[in-house]
Amino acid sequence: WLAAAALARPAAEGGQVVVTADSSLPVVQAVLRWDPAWHAGRELADRVALGFPPASRIASLTGPPAGVADLLAAATLPAGADLLGPVGASEGRERLLIRVPRSAAAALATALAGAQAVRSARKAPDPVRVELDPLDLF
């Protein structure tokens, strides 16, 4: 929104920015204050409190239930890994999130890559999509 607002003419030349969203939303407040750093700081604090990236690393496994279970069984996850789910993703598919501290990010990536390699070598029939720090958590 700030990028779009920056394209408006200056107020002295009759320029205006109209935001029709709820003014209590943090992103709208950032536009009204013209302070993206305030919004970024608030967003980071919220993400740290919730254990979301970039405070932690999250991997998303999406696929048929049997495939997700198989990949999870083949992976040696780092100590302290939190499993969130699985939940239904779409018809015949489910999604599982794995959350680890940032210090275990490389170990999580290595474990999931190794598990995918094992499944590939066995020609596992149920494909599973693995995403690190997916944009959409829900």
JSON list of C-alpha atoms in Angstrom, two decimals:
[
{"chain": "A", "resi": 1, "resn": "TRP", "atom": "CA", "xyz": [0.00, 0.00, 0.00]},
{"chain": "A", "resi": 2, "resn": "LEU", "atom": "CA", "xyz": [2.86, 2.37, 0.73]},
{"chain": "A", "resi": 3, "resn": "ALA", "atom": "CA", "xyz": [4.27, 1.80, -2.74]},
{"chain": "A", "resi": 4, "resn": "ALA", "atom": "CA", "xyz": [0.91, 2.66, -4.29]},
{"chain": "A", "resi": 5, "resn": "ALA", "atom": "CA", "xyz": [0.48, 5.70, -2.03]},
{"chain": "A", "resi": 6, "resn": "ALA", "atom": "CA", "xyz": [3.95, 6.94, -2.99]},
{"chain": "A", "resi": 7, "resn": "LEU", "atom": "CA", "xyz": [2.75, 7.21, -6.59]},
{"chain": "A", "resi": 8, "resn": "ALA", "atom": "CA", "xyz": [0.11, 9.80, -5.68]},
{"chain": "A", "resi": 9, "resn": "ARG", "atom": "CA", "xyz": [0.76, 13.48, -6.32]},
{"chain": "A", "resi": 10, "resn": "PRO", "atom": "CA", "xyz": [1.85, 15.50, -3.29]},
{"chain": "A", "resi": 11, "resn": "ALA", "atom": "CA", "xyz": [-1.01, 16.86, -1.16]},
{"chain": "A", "resi": 12, "resn": "ALA", "atom": "CA", "xyz": [0.02, 20.41, -2.14]},
{"chain": "A", "resi": 13, "resn": "GLU", "atom": "CA", "xyz": [-0.78, 19.49, -5.74]},
{"chain": "A", "resi": 14, "resn": "GLY", "atom": "CA", "xyz": [-4.16, 17.97, -4.88]},
{"chain": "A", "resi": 15, "resn": "GLY", "atom": "CA", "xyz": [-3.00, 14.40, -4.45]},
{"chain": "A", "resi": 16, "resn": "GLN", "atom": "CA", "xyz": [-4.94, 12.12, -2.13]},
{"chain": "A", "resi": 17, "resn": "VAL", "atom": "CA", "xyz": [-4.74, 8.54, -0.98]},
{"chain": "A", "resi": 18, "resn": "VAL", "atom": "CA", "xyz": [-7.97, 6.78, -0.07]},
{"chain": "A", "resi": 19, "resn": "VAL", "atom": "CA", "xyz": [-7.79, 3.63, 2.05]},
{"chain": "A", "resi": 20, "resn": "THR", "atom": "CA", "xyz": [-11.11, 1.83, 2.39]},
{"chain": "A", "resi": 21, "resn": "ALA", "atom": "CA", "xyz": [-9.93, -0.87, 4.80]},
{"chain": "A", "resi": 22, "resn": "ASP", "atom": "CA", "xyz": [-10.51, -0.90, 8.55]},
{"chain": "A", "resi": 23, "resn": "SER", "atom": "CA", "xyz": [-8.30, 1.84, 10.01]},
{"chain": "A", "resi": 24, "resn": "SER", "atom": "CA", "xyz": [-7.47, -0.30, 13.06]},
{"chain": "A", "resi": 25, "resn": "LEU", "atom": "CA", "xyz": [-5.53, -2.82, 10.95]},
{"chain": "A", "resi": 26, "resn": "PRO", "atom": "CA", "xyz": [-1.77, -2.52, 11.57]},
{"chain": "A", "resi": 27, "resn": "VAL", "atom": "CA", "xyz": [-0.98, -2.33, 7.85]},
{"chain": "A", "resi": 28, "resn": "VAL", "atom": "CA", "xyz": [-3.44, 0.56, 7.46]},
{"chain": "A", "resi": 29, "resn": "GLN", "atom": "CA", "xyz": [-1.94, 2.27, 10.50]},
{"chain": "A", "resi": 30, "resn": "ALA", "atom": "CA", "xyz": [1.48, 2.02, 8.84]},
{"chain": "A", "resi": 31, "resn": "VAL", "atom": "CA", "xyz": [0.09, 3.86, 5.79]},
{"chain": "A", "resi": 32, "resn": "LEU", "atom": "CA", "xyz": [-1.65, 6.50, 7.91]},
{"chain": "A", "resi": 33, "resn": "ARG", "atom": "CA", "xyz": [1.51, 7.06, 9.96]},
{"chain": "A", "resi": 34, "resn": "TRP", "atom": "CA", "xyz": [3.72, 6.70, 6.87]},
{"chain": "A", "resi": 35, "resn": "ASP", "atom": "CA", "xyz": [5.90, 4.45, 9.05]},
{"chain": "A", "resi": 36, "resn": "PRO", "atom": "CA", "xyz": [6.68, 1.03, 7.55]},
{"chain": "A", "resi": 37, "resn": "ALA", "atom": "CA", "xyz": [9.40, 0.45, 10.18]},
{"chain": "A", "resi": 38, "resn": "TRP", "atom": "CA", "xyz": [6.75, 0.64, 12.92]},
{"chain": "A", "resi": 39, "resn": "HIS", "atom": "CA", "xyz": [4.69, -2.02, 11.14]},
{"chain": "A", "resi": 40, "resn": "ALA", "atom": "CA", "xyz": [7.72, -4.24, 10.48]},
{"chain": "A", "resi": 41, "resn": "GLY", "atom": "CA", "xyz": [8.75, -4.06, 14.15]},
{"chain": "A", "resi": 42, "resn": "ARG", "atom": "CA", "xyz": [5.25, -4.93, 15.30]},
{"chain": "A", "resi": 43, "resn": "GLU", "atom": "CA", "xyz": [4.97, -7.79, 12.79]},
{"chain": "A", "resi": 44, "resn": "LEU", "atom": "CA", "xyz": [8.33, -9.20, 13.92]},
{"chain": "A", "resi": 45, "resn": "ALA", "atom": "CA", "xyz": [7.33, -9.02, 17.59]},
{"chain": "A", "resi": 46, "resn": "ASP", "atom": "CA", "xyz": [4.08, -10.87, 16.83]},
{"chain": "A", "resi": 47, "resn": "ARG", "atom": "CA", "xyz": [5.95, -13.53, 14.84]},
{"chain": "A", "resi": 48, "resn": "VAL", "atom": "CA", "xyz": [8.48, -14.04, 17.65]},
{"chain": "A", "resi": 49, "resn": "ALA", "atom": "CA", "xyz": [5.65, -14.42, 20.19]},
{"chain": "A", "resi": 50, "resn": "LEU", "atom": "CA", "xyz": [3.90, -17.01, 17.98]},
{"chain": "A", "resi": 51, "resn": "GLY", "atom": "CA", "xyz": [7.06, -18.87, 16.96]},
{"chain": "A", "resi": 52, "resn": "PHE", "atom": "CA", "xyz": [6.57, -18.04, 13.26]},
{"chain": "A", "resi": 53, "resn": "PRO", "atom": "CA", "xyz": [9.33, -17.27, 10.76]},
{"chain": "A", "resi": 54, "resn": "PRO", "atom": "CA", "xyz": [11.72, -15.53, 10.85]},
{"chain": "A", "resi": 55, "resn": "ALA", "atom": "CA", "xyz": [11.90, -16.32, 14.59]},
{"chain": "A", "resi": 56, "resn": "SER", "atom": "CA", "xyz": [11.75, -20.04, 13.77]},
{"chain": "A", "resi": 57, "resn": "ARG", "atom": "CA", "xyz": [11.75, -22.22, 10.66]},
{"chain": "A", "resi": 58, "resn": "ILE", "atom": "CA", "xyz": [8.61, -23.96, 9.49]},
{"chain": "A", "resi": 59, "resn": "ALA", "atom": "CA", "xyz": [8.34, -26.74, 6.95]},
{"chain": "A", "resi": 60, "resn": "SER", "atom": "CA", "xyz": [5.04, -27.58, 5.31]},
{"chain": "A", "resi": 61, "resn": "LEU", "atom": "CA", "xyz": [4.32, -31.12, 4.11]},
{"chain": "A", "resi": 62, "resn": "THR", "atom": "CA", "xyz": [1.30, -31.39, 1.82]},
{"chain": "A", "resi": 63, "resn": "GLY", "atom": "CA", "xyz": [0.03, -34.53, 0.13]},
{"chain": "A", "resi": 64, "resn": "PRO", "atom": "CA", "xyz": [-2.09, -37.64, 0.54]},
{"chain": "A", "resi": 65, "resn": "PRO", "atom": "CA", "xyz": [-2.26, -38.75, 4.20]},
{"chain": "A", "resi": 66, "resn": "ALA", "atom": "CA", "xyz": [-0.26, -41.93, 3.50]},
{"chain": "A", "resi": 67, "resn": "GLY", "atom": "CA", "xyz": [2.49, -39.95, 1.77]},
{"chain": "A", "resi": 68, "resn": "VAL", "atom": "CA", "xyz": [2.77, -37.36, 4.54]},
{"chain": "A", "resi": 69, "resn": "ALA", "atom": "CA", "xyz": [2.93, -40.12, 7.17]},
{"chain": "A", "resi": 70, "resn": "ASP", "atom": "CA", "xyz": [5.54, -42.01, 5.11]},
{"chain": "A", "resi": 71, "resn": "LEU", "atom": "CA", "xyz": [7.75, -38.94, 4.69]},
{"chain": "A", "resi": 72, "resn": "LEU", "atom": "CA", "xyz": [7.46, -38.12, 8.38]},
{"chain": "A", "resi": 73, "resn": "ALA", "atom": "CA", "xyz": [8.42, -41.69, 9.31]},
{"chain": "A", "resi": 74, "resn": "ALA", "atom": "CA", "xyz": [11.44, -41.55, 6.99]},
{"chain": "A", "resi": 75, "resn": "ALA", "atom": "CA", "xyz": [12.71, -38.25, 8.44]},
{"chain": "A", "resi": 76, "resn": "THR", "atom": "CA", "xyz": [14.92, -37.95, 11.49]},
{"chain": "A", "resi": 77, "resn": "LEU", "atom": "CA", "xyz": [13.68, -34.60, 12.75]},
{"chain": "A", "resi": 78, "resn": "PRO", "atom": "CA", "xyz": [15.83, -32.37, 14.94]},
{"chain": "A", "resi": 79, "resn": "ALA", "atom": "CA", "xyz": [15.23, -32.45, 18.69]},
{"chain": "A", "resi": 80, "resn": "GLY", "atom": "CA", "xyz": [12.50, -30.07, 19.77]},
{"chain": "A", "resi": 81, "resn": "ALA", "atom": "CA", "xyz": [10.58, -30.17, 16.49]},
{"chain": "A", "resi": 82, "resn": "ASP", "atom": "CA", "xyz": [6.91, -29.23, 16.95]},
{"chain": "A", "resi": 83, "resn": "LEU", "atom": "CA", "xyz": [4.39, -31.01, 14.73]},
{"chain": "A", "resi": 84, "resn": "LEU", "atom": "CA", "xyz": [1.33, -28.90, 13.96]},
{"chain": "A", "resi": 85, "resn": "GLY", "atom": "CA", "xyz": [-1.42, -30.92, 12.35]},
{"chain": "A", "resi": 86, "resn": "PRO", "atom": "CA", "xyz": [-2.12, -32.68, 10.12]},
{"chain": "A", "resi": 87, "resn": "VAL", "atom": "CA", "xyz": [-5.17, -30.83, 8.89]},
{"chain": "A", "resi": 88, "resn": "GLY", "atom": "CA", "xyz": [-7.19, -31.24, 5.71]},
{"chain": "A", "resi": 89, "resn": "ALA", "atom": "CA", "xyz": [-5.72, -29.27, 2.80]},
{"chain": "A", "resi": 90, "resn": "SER", "atom": "CA", "xyz": [-7.89, -30.19, -0.16]},
{"chain": "A", "resi": 91, "resn": "GLU", "atom": "CA", "xyz": [-9.70, -33.26, -1.43]},
{"chain": "A", "resi": 92, "resn": "GLY", "atom": "CA", "xyz": [-7.67, -36.31, -0.43]},
{"chain": "A", "resi": 93, "resn": "ARG", "atom": "CA", "xyz": [-4.74, -34.24, 0.84]},
{"chain": "A", "resi": 94, "resn": "GLU", "atom": "CA", "xyz": [-3.55, -33.04, 4.21]},
{"chain": "A", "resi": 95, "resn": "ARG", "atom": "CA", "xyz": [-1.01, -30.55, 5.49]},
{"chain": "A", "resi": 96, "resn": "LEU", "atom": "CA", "xyz": [1.42, -30.90, 8.36]},
{"chain": "A", "resi": 97, "resn": "LEU", "atom": "CA", "xyz": [3.64, -28.10, 9.68]},
{"chain": "A", "resi": 98, "resn": "ILE", "atom": "CA", "xyz": [6.95, -28.79, 11.39]},
{"chain": "A", "resi": 99, "resn": "ARG", "atom": "CA", "xyz": [8.38, -25.94, 13.48]},
{"chain": "A", "resi": 100, "resn": "VAL", "atom": "CA", "xyz": [11.97, -25.81, 14.75]},
{"chain": "A", "resi": 101, "resn": "PRO", "atom": "CA", "xyz": [14.17, -23.11, 16.28]},
{"chain": "A", "resi": 102, "resn": "ARG", "atom": "CA", "xyz": [16.30, -21.20, 13.76]},
{"chain": "A", "resi": 103, "resn": "SER", "atom": "CA", "xyz": [19.36, -22.99, 15.11]},
{"chain": "A", "resi": 104, "resn": "ALA", "atom": "CA", "xyz": [17.90, -26.28, 13.82]},
{"chain": "A", "resi": 105, "resn": "ALA", "atom": "CA", "xyz": [16.96, -24.94, 10.36]},
{"chain": "A", "resi": 106, "resn": "ALA", "atom": "CA", "xyz": [19.75, -26.72, 8.49]},
{"chain": "A", "resi": 107, "resn": "ALA", "atom": "CA", "xyz": [19.08, -29.99, 10.32]},
{"chain": "A", "resi": 108, "resn": "LEU", "atom": "CA", "xyz": [15.38, -29.80, 9.40]},
{"chain": "A", "resi": 109, "resn": "ALA", "atom": "CA", "xyz": [16.15, -29.13, 5.73]},
{"chain": "A", "resi": 110, "resn": "THR", "atom": "CA", "xyz": [18.67, -31.98, 5.66]},
{"chain": "A", "resi": 111, "resn": "ALA", "atom": "CA", "xyz": [16.25, -34.40, 7.34]},
{"chain": "A", "resi": 112, "resn": "LEU", "atom": "CA", "xyz": [13.42, -33.61, 4.93]},
{"chain": "A", "resi": 113, "resn": "ALA", "atom": "CA", "xyz": [15.68, -33.75, 1.86]},
{"chain": "A", "resi": 114, "resn": "GLY", "atom": "CA", "xyz": [16.97, -37.14, 3.01]},
{"chain": "A", "resi": 115, "resn": "ALA", "atom": "CA", "xyz": [13.46, -38.44, 3.62]},
{"chain": "A", "resi": 116, "resn": "GLN", "atom": "CA", "xyz": [12.36, -37.26, 0.16]},
{"chain": "A", "resi": 117, "resn": "ALA", "atom": "CA", "xyz": [15.41, -38.99, -1.36]},
{"chain": "A", "resi": 118, "resn": "VAL", "atom": "CA", "xyz": [14.51, -42.26, 0.41]},
{"chain": "A", "resi": 119, "resn": "ARG", "atom": "CA", "xyz": [10.91, -42.01, -0.83]},
{"chain": "A", "resi": 120, "resn": "SER", "atom": "CA", "xyz": [12.11, -41.24, -4.35]},
{"chain": "A", "resi": 121, "resn": "ALA", "atom": "CA", "xyz": [14.48, -44.22, -4.36]},
{"chain": "A", "resi": 122, "resn": "ARG", "atom": "CA", "xyz": [11.61, -46.47, -3.22]},
{"chain": "A", "resi": 123, "resn": "LYS", "atom": "CA", "xyz": [9.37, -44.92, -5.88]},
{"chain": "A", "resi": 124, "resn": "ALA", "atom": "CA", "xyz": [6.79, -44.03, -3.24]},
{"chain": "A", "resi": 125, "resn": "PRO", "atom": "CA", "xyz": [3.41, -43.61, -4.95]},
{"chain": "A", "resi": 126, "resn": "ASP", "atom": "CA", "xyz": [2.09, -40.64, -2.97]},
{"chain": "A", "resi": 127, "resn": "PRO", "atom": "CA", "xyz": [3.87, -37.35, -3.82]},
{"chain": "A", "resi": 128, "resn": "VAL", "atom": "CA", "xyz": [4.43, -34.92, -0.96]},
{"chain": "A", "resi": 129, "resn": "ARG", "atom": "CA", "xyz": [5.23, -31.25, -1.46]},
{"chain": "A", "resi": 130, "resn": "VAL", "atom": "CA", "xyz": [7.79, -29.87, 1.01]},
{"chain": "A", "resi": 131, "resn": "GLU", "atom": "CA", "xyz": [8.06, -26.10, 1.51]},
{"chain": "A", "resi": 132, "resn": "LEU", "atom": "CA", "xyz": [10.36, -24.30, 3.92]},
{"chain": "A", "resi": 133, "resn": "ASP", "atom": "CA", "xyz": [8.89, -21.15, 5.46]},
{"chain": "A", "resi": 134, "resn": "PRO", "atom": "CA", "xyz": [5.76, -21.17, 3.28]},
{"chain": "A", "resi": 135, "resn": "LEU", "atom": "CA", "xyz": [4.09, -17.81, 2.68]},
{"chain": "A", "resi": 136, "resn": "ASP", "atom": "CA", "xyz": [0.71, -19.14, 3.80]},
{"chain": "A", "resi": 137, "resn": "LEU", "atom": "CA", "xyz": [0.66, -20.92, 7.14]},
{"chain": "A", "resi": 138, "resn": "PHE", "atom": "CA", "xyz": [-3.10, -21.41, 7.24]}
]
